[in-house]
PDB file of C-alpha atoms in Angstrom:
ATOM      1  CA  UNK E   1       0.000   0.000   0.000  1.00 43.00           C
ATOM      2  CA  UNK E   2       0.965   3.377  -0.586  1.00 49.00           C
ATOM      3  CA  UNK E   3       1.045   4.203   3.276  1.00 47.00           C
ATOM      4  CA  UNK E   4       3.698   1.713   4.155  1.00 49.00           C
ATOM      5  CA  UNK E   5       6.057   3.091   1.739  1.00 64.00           C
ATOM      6  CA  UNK E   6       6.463   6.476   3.386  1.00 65.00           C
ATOM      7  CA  UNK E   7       8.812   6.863   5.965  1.00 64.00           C
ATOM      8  CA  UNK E   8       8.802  10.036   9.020  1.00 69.00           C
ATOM      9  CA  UNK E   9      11.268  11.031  11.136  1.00 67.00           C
ATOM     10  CA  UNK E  10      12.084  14.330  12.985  1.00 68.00           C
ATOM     11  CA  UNK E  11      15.117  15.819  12.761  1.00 67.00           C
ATOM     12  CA  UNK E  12      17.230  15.769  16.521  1.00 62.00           C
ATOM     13  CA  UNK E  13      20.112  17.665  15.491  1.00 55.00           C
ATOM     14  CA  UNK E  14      21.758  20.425  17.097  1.00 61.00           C
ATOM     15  CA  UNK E  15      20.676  23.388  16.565  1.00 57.00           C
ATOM     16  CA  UNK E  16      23.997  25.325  16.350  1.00 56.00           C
ATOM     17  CA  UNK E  17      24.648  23.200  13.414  1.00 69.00           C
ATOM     18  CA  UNK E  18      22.995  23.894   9.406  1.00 80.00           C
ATOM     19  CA  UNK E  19      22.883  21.234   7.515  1.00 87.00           C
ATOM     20  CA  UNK E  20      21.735  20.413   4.046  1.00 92.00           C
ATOM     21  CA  UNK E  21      18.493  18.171   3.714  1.00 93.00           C
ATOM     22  CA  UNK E  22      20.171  15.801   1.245  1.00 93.00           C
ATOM     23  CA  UNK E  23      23.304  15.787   3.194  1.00 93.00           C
ATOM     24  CA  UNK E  24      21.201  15.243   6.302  1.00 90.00           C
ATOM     25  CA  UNK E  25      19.314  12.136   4.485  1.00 92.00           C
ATOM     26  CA  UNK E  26      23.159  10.582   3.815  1.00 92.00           C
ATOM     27  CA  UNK E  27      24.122  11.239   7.507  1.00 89.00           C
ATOM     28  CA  UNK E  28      21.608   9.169   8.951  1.00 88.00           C
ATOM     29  CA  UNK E  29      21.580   6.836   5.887  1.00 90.00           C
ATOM     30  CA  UNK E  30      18.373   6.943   4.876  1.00 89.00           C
ATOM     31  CA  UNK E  31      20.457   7.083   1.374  1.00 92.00           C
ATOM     32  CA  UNK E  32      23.485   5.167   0.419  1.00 93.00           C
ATOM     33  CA  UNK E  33      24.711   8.420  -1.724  1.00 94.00           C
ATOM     34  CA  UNK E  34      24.452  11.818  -1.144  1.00 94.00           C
ATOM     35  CA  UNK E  35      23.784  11.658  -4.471  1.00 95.00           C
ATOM     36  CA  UNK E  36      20.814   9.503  -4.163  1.00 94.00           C
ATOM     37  CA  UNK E  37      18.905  11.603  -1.401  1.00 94.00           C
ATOM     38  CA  UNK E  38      19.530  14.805  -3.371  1.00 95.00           C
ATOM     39  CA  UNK E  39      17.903  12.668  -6.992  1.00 95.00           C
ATOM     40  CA  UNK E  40      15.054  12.200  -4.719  1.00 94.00           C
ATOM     41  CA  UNK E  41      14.433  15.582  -3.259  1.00 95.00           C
ATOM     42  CA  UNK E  42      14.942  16.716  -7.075  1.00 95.00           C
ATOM     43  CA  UNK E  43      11.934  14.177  -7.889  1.00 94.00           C
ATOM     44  CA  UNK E  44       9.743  15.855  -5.348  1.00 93.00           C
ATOM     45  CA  UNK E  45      10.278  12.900  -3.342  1.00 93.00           C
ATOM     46  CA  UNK E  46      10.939  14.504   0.135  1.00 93.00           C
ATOM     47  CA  UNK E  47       9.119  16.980   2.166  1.00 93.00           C
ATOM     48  CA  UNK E  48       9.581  18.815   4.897  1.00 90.00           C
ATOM     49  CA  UNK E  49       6.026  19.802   6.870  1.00 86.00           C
ATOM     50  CA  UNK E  50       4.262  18.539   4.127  1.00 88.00           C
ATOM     51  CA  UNK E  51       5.927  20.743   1.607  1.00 92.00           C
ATOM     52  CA  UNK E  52       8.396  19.771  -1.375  1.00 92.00           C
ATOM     53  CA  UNK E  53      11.657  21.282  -1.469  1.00 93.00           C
ATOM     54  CA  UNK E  54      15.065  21.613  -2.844  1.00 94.00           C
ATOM     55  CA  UNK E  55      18.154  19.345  -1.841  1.00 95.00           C
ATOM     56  CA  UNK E  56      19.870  23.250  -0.771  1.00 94.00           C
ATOM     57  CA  UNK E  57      16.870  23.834   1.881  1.00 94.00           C
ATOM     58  CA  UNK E  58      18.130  23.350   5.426  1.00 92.00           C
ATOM     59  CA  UNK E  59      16.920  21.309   8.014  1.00 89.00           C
ATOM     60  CA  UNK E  60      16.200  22.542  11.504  1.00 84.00           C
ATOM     61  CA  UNK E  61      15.148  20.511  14.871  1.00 81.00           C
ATOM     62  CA  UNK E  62      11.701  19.575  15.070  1.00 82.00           C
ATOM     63  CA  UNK E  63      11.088  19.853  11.617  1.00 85.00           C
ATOM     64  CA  UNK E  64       9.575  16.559  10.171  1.00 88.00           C
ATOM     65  CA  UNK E  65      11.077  15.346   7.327  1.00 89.00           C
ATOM     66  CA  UNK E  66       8.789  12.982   4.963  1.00 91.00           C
ATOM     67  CA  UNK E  67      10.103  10.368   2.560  1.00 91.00           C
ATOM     68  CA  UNK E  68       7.954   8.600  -0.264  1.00 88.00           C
ATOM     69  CA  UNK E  69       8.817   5.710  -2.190  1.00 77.00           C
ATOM     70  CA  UNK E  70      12.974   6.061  -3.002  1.00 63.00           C
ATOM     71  CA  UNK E  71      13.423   2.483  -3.115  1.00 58.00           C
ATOM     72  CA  UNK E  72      14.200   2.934  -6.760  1.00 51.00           C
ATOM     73  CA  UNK E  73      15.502   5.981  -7.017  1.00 50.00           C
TER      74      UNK E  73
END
């Protein structure tokens, strides 16, 4: 089903540090590649509070990151 292949999490990082969404995705290897997680952001495939968004756009604590189907990205 469509629901099963989306996956949450919210971010815990500190908040002194800025960090890239894609390069976020690689750091807790949601992705095997950077690459990879920023294909997927490019495909509209990650969202952060429901909205889509560029592989550039930085992640803060509490924000809740959503992925969709990347298991052939």
């Amino acid at each position: 089903s469509a629901a099963s292949d989306v996956y949450k999490r919210q971010v815990t990082a500190n908040p002194l540090i800025n960090m890239r969404v894609d390069k976020y995705l690689w750091c807790v290897r949601y992705f095997k590649t950077r690459s990879l997680a920023t294909k997927a952001c490019n495909l509209g495939r990650v969202k952060i509070d429901g909205q889509n968004l560029k592989p550039s756009r930085e992640v803060h604590p509490l924000d809740e990151i959503e992925v969709r189907g990347c298991a052939n990205v």
